[in-house]
PDB file of C-alpha atoms in Angstrom:
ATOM      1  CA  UNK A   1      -6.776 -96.811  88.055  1.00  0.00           C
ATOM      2  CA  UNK A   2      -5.295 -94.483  90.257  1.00  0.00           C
ATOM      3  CA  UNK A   3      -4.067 -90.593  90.452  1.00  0.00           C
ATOM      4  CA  UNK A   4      -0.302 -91.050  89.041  1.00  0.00           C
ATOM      5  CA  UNK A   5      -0.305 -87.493  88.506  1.00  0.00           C
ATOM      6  CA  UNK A   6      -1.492 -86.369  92.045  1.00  0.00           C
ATOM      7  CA  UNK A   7       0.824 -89.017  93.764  1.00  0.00           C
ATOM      8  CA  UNK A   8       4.038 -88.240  91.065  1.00  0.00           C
ATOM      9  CA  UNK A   9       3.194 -84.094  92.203  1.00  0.00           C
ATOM     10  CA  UNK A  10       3.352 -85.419  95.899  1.00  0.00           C
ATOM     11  CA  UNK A  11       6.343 -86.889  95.333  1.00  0.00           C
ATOM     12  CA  UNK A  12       7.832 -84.491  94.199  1.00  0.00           C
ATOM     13  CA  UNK A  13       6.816 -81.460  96.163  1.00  0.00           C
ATOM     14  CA  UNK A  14       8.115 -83.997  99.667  1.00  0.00           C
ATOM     15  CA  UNK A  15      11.799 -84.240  97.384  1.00  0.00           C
ATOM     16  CA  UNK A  16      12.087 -80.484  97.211  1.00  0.00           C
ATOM     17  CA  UNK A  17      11.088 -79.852 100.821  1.00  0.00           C
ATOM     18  CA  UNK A  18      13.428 -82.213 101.908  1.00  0.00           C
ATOM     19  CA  UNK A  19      16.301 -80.861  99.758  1.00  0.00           C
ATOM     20  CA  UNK A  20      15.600 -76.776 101.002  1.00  0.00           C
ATOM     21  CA  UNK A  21      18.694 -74.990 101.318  1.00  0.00           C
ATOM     22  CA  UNK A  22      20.275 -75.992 104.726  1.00  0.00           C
ATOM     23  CA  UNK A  23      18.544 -78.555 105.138  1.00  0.00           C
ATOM     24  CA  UNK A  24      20.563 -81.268 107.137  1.00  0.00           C
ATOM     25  CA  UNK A  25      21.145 -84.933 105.850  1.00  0.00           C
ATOM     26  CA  UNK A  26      18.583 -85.846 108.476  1.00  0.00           C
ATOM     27  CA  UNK A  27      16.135 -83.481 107.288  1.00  0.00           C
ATOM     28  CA  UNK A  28      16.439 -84.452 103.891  1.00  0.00           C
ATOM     29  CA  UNK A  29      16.118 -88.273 105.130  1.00  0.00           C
ATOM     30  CA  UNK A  30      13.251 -87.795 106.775  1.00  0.00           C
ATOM     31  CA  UNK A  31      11.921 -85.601 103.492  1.00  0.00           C
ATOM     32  CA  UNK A  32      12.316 -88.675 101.433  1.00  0.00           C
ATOM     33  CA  UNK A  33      10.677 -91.272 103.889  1.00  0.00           C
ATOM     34  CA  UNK A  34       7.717 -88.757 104.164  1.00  0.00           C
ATOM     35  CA  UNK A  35       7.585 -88.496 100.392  1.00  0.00           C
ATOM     36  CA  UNK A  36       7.457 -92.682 100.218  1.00  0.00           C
ATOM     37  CA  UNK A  37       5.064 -92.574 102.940  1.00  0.00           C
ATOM     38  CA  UNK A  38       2.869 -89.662 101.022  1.00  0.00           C
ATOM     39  CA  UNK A  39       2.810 -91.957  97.920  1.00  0.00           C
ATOM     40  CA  UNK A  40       1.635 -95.068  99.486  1.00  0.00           C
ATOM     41  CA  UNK A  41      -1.146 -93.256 101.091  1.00  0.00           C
ATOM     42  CA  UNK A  42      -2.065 -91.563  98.070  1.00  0.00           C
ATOM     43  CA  UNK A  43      -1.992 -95.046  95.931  1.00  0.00           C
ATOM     44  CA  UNK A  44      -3.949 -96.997  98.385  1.00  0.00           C
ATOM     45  CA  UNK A  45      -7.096 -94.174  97.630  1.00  0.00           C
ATOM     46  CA  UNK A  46      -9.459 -95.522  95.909  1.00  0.00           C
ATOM     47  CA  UNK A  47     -10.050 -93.851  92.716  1.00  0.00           C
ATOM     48  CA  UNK A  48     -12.496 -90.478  92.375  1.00  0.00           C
ATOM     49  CA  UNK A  49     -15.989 -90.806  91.292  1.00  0.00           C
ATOM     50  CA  UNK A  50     -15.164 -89.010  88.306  1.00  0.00           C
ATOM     51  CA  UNK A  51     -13.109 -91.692  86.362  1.00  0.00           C
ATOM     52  CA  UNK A  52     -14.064 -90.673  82.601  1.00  0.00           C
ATOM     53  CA  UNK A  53     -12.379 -88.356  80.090  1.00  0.00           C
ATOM     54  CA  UNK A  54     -15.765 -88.802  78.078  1.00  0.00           C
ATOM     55  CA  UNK A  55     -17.212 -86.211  79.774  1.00  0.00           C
ATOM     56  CA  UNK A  56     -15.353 -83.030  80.956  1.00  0.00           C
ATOM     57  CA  UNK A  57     -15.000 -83.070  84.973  1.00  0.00           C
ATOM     58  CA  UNK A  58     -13.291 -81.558  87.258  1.00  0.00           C
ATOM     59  CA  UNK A  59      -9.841 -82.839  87.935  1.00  0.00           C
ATOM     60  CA  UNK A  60      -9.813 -83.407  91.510  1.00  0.00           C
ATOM     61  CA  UNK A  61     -13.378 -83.126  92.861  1.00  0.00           C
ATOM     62  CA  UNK A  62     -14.891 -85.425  89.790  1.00  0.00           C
ATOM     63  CA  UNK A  63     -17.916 -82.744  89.166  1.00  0.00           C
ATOM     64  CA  UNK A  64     -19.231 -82.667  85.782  1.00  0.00           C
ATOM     65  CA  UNK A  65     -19.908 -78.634  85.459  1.00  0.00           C
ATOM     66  CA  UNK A  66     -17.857 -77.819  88.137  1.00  0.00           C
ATOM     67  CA  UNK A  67     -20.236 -78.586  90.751  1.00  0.00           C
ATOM     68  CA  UNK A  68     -22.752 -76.514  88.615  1.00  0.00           C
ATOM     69  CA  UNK A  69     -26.290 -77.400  88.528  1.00  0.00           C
ATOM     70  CA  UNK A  70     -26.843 -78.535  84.793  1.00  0.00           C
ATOM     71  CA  UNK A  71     -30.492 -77.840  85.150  1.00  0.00           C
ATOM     72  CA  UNK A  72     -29.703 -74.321  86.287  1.00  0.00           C
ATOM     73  CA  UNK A  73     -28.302 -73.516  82.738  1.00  0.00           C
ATOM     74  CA  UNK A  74     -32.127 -73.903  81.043  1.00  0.00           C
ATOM     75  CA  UNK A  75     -33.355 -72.030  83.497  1.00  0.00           C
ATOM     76  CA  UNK A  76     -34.054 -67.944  83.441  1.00  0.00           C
ATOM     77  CA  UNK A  77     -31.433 -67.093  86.557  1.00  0.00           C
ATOM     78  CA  UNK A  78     -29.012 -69.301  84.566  1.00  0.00           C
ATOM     79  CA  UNK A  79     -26.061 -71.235  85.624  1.00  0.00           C
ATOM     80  CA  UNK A  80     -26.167 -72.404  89.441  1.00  0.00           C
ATOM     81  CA  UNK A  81     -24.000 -73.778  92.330  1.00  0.00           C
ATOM     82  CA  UNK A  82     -25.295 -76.910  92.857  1.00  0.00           C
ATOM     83  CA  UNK A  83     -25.396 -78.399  96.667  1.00  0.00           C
ATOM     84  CA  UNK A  84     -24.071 -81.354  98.062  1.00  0.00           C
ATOM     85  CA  UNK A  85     -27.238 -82.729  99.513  1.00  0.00           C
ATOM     86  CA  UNK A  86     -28.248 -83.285  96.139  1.00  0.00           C
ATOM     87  CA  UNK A  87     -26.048 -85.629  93.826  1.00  0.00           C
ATOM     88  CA  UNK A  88     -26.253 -88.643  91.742  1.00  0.00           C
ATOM     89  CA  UNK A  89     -23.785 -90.348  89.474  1.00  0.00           C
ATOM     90  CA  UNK A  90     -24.314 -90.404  85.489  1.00  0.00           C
ATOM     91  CA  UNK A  91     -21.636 -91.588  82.943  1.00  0.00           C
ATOM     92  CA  UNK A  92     -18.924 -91.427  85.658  1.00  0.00           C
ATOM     93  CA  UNK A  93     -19.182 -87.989  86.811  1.00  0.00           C
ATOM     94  CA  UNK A  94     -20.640 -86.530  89.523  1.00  0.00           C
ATOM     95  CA  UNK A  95     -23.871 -84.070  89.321  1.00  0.00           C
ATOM     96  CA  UNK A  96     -24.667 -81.603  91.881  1.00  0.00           C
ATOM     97  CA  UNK A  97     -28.050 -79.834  92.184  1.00  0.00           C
ATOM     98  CA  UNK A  98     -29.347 -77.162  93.712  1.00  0.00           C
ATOM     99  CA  UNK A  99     -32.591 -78.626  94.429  1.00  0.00           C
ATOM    100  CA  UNK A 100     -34.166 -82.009  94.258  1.00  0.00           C
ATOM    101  CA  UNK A 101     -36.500 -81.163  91.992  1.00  0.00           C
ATOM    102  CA  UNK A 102     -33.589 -80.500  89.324  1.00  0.00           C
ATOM    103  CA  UNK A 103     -31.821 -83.511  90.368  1.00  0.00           C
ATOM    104  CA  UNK A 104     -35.091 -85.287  89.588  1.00  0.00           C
ATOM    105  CA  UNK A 105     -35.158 -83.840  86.285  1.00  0.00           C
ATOM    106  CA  UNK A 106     -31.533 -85.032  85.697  1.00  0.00           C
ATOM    107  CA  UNK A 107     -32.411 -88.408  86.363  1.00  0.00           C
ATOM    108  CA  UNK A 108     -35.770 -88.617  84.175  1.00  0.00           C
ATOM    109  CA  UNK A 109     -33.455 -87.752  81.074  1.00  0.00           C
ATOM    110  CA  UNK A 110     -30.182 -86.834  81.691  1.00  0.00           C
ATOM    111  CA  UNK A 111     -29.129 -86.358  77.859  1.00  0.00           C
ATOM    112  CA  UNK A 112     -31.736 -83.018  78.145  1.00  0.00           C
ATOM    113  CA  UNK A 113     -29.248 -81.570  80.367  1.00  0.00           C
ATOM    114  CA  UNK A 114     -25.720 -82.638  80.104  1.00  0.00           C
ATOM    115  CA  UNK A 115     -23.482 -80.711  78.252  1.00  0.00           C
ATOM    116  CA  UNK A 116     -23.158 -81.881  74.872  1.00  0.00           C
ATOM    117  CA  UNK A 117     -20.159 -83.909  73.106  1.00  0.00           C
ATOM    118  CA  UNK A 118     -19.043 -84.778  76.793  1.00  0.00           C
ATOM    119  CA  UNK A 119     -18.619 -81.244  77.524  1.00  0.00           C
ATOM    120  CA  UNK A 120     -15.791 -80.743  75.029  1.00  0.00           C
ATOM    121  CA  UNK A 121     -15.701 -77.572  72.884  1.00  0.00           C
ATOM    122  CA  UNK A 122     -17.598 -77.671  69.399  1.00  0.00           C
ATOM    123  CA  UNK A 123     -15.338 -75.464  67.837  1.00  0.00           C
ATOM    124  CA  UNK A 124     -12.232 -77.477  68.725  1.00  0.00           C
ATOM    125  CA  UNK A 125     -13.973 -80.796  67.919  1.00  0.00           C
ATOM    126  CA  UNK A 126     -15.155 -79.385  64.075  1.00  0.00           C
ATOM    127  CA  UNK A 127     -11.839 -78.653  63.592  1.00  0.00           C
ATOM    128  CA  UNK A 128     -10.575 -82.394  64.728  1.00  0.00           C
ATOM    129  CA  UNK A 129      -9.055 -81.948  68.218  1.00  0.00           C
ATOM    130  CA  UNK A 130     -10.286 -82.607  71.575  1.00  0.00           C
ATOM    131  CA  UNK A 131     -10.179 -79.081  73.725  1.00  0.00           C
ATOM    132  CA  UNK A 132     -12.256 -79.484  77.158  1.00  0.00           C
ATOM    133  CA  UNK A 133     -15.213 -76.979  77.535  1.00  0.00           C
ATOM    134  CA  UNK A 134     -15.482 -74.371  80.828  1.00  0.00           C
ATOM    135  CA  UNK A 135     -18.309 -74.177  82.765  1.00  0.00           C
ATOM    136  CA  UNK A 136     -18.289 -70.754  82.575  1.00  0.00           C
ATOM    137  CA  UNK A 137     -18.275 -70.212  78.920  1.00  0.00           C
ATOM    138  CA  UNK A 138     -21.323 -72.077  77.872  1.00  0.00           C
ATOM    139  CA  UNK A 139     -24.204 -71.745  75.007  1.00  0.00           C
ATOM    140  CA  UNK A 140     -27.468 -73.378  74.884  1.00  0.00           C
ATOM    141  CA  UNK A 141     -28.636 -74.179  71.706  1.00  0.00           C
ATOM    142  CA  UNK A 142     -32.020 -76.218  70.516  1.00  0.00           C
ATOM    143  CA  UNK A 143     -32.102 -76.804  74.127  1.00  0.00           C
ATOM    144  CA  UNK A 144     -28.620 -78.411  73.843  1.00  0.00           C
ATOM    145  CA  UNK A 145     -25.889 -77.145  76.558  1.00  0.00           C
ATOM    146  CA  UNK A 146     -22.384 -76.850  74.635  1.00  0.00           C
ATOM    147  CA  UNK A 147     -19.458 -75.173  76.457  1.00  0.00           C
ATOM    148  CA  UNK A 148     -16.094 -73.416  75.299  1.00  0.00           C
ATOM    149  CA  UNK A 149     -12.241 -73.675  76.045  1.00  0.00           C
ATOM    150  CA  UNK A 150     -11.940 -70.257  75.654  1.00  0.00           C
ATOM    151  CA  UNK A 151     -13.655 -67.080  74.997  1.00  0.00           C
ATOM    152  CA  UNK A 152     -12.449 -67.130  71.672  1.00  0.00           C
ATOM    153  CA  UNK A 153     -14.230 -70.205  69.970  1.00  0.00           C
ATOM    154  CA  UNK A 154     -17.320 -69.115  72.186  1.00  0.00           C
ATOM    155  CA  UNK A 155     -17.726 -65.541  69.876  1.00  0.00           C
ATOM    156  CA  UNK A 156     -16.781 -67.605  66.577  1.00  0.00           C
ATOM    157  CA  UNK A 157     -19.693 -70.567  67.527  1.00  0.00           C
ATOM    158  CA  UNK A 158     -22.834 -67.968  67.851  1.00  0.00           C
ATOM    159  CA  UNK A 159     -24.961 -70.985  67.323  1.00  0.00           C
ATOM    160  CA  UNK A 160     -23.577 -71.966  64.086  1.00  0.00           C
ATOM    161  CA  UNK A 161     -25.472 -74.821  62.595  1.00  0.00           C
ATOM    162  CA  UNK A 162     -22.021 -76.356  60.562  1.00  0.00           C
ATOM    163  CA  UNK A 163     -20.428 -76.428  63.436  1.00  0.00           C
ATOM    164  CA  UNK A 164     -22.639 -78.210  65.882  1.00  0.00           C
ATOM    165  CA  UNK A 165     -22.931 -81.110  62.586  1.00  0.00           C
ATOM    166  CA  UNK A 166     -19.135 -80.737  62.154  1.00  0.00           C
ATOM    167  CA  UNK A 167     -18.786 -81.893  65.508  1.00  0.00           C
ATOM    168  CA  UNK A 168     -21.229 -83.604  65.999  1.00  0.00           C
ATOM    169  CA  UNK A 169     -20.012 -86.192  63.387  1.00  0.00           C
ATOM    170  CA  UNK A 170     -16.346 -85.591  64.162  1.00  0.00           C
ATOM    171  CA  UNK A 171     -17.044 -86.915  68.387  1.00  0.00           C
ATOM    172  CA  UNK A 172     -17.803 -90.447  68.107  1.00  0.00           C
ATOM    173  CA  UNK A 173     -14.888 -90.783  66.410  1.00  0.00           C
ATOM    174  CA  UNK A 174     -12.950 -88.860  69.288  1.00  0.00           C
ATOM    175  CA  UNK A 175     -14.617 -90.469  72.102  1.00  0.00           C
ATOM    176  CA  UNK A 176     -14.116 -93.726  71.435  1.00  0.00           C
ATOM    177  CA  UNK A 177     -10.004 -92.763  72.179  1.00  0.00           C
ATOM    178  CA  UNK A 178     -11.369 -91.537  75.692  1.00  0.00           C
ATOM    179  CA  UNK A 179     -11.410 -93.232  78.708  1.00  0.00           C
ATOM    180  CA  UNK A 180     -14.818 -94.423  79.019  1.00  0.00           C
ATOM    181  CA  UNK A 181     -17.035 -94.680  82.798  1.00  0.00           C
ATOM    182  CA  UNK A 182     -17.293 -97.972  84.356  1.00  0.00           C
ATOM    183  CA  UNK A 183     -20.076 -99.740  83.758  1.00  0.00           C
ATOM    184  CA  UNK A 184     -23.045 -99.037  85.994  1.00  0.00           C
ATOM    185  CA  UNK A 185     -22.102 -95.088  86.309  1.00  0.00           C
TER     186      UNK A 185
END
């Protein structure tokens, strides 16, 4: 599986920059050969880490959290950079940490720390529709991470018990339509 969208937007972009106003017929030729040659290059990539739509990552870089230490949400000085040093691979995403004893903590039990419901939004999900979480709009509940699409569902949630069981039983059911990681992720 590869980028279509990334190598479709690269396309694209070499089409209009070969079509600028003025440009000559040979400008425009060599526009089009650079967009072919663009593509190729971009198909022959292999694909990112980050292959899953089970769990929210980010769209080009393939960090679950944005490159956010999960750890770093459960801890006082809350949510964290994490470094690239420190990095493993769990459920097809990749997990930065700002220290090695976090990332160790990750890997002893990695469902303690990941975002719950794949990172998706709780409110959206009780209410039957898949909306992906932010990073930055995030609330930890029974020691359970859960994150927010916008601002919005995170004041409604404030830890609501119906909705966490709402979506709760509502995710399998939307997951299973998700592009799951490869096996050994």
């Amino acid at each position: 599986m590869h980028n279509r969208p990334l190598t479709l937007a690269a396309i694209a972009l070499a089409a209009v920059l070969g079509l600028a106003a003025g440009a000559s017929n040979e400008a425009r030729a060599a526009g089009a050969s650079r967009a072919v040659d663009t593509a190729a290059a971009l198909a022959a990539l292999p694909d990112p880490i980050g292959v899953t739509e089970q769990m929210v990552v980010h769209g080009l870089s393939g960090f679950a959290l944005d490159g956010l230490d999960p750890v770093s949400f459960f801890l006082p000085e809350g949510p964290r950079a994490g470094r690239g040093a420190y990095e493993l691979v769990w459920k097809g995403a990749a997990w930065r940490f700002r220290t090695a004893s976090n990332r160790a903590a990750f890997a002893a039990g990695p469902e303690r720390f990941a975002p719950r419901l794949g990172g998706y939004d709780p409110i959206a999900l009780a209410e039957g529709r898949l909306a992906q979480g932010r990073a930055d709009l995030f609330a930890v509940v029974d020691g359970r991470l859960y994150l927010f699409h916008d601002p919005r569902n995170l004041a409604r949630f404030s830890g609501s018990r119906a909705v966490i069981e709402n979506a709760e039983a509502v995710w399998p059911r939307l997951a299973a339509g998700l592009v799951a990681p490869a096996e050994g992720s």
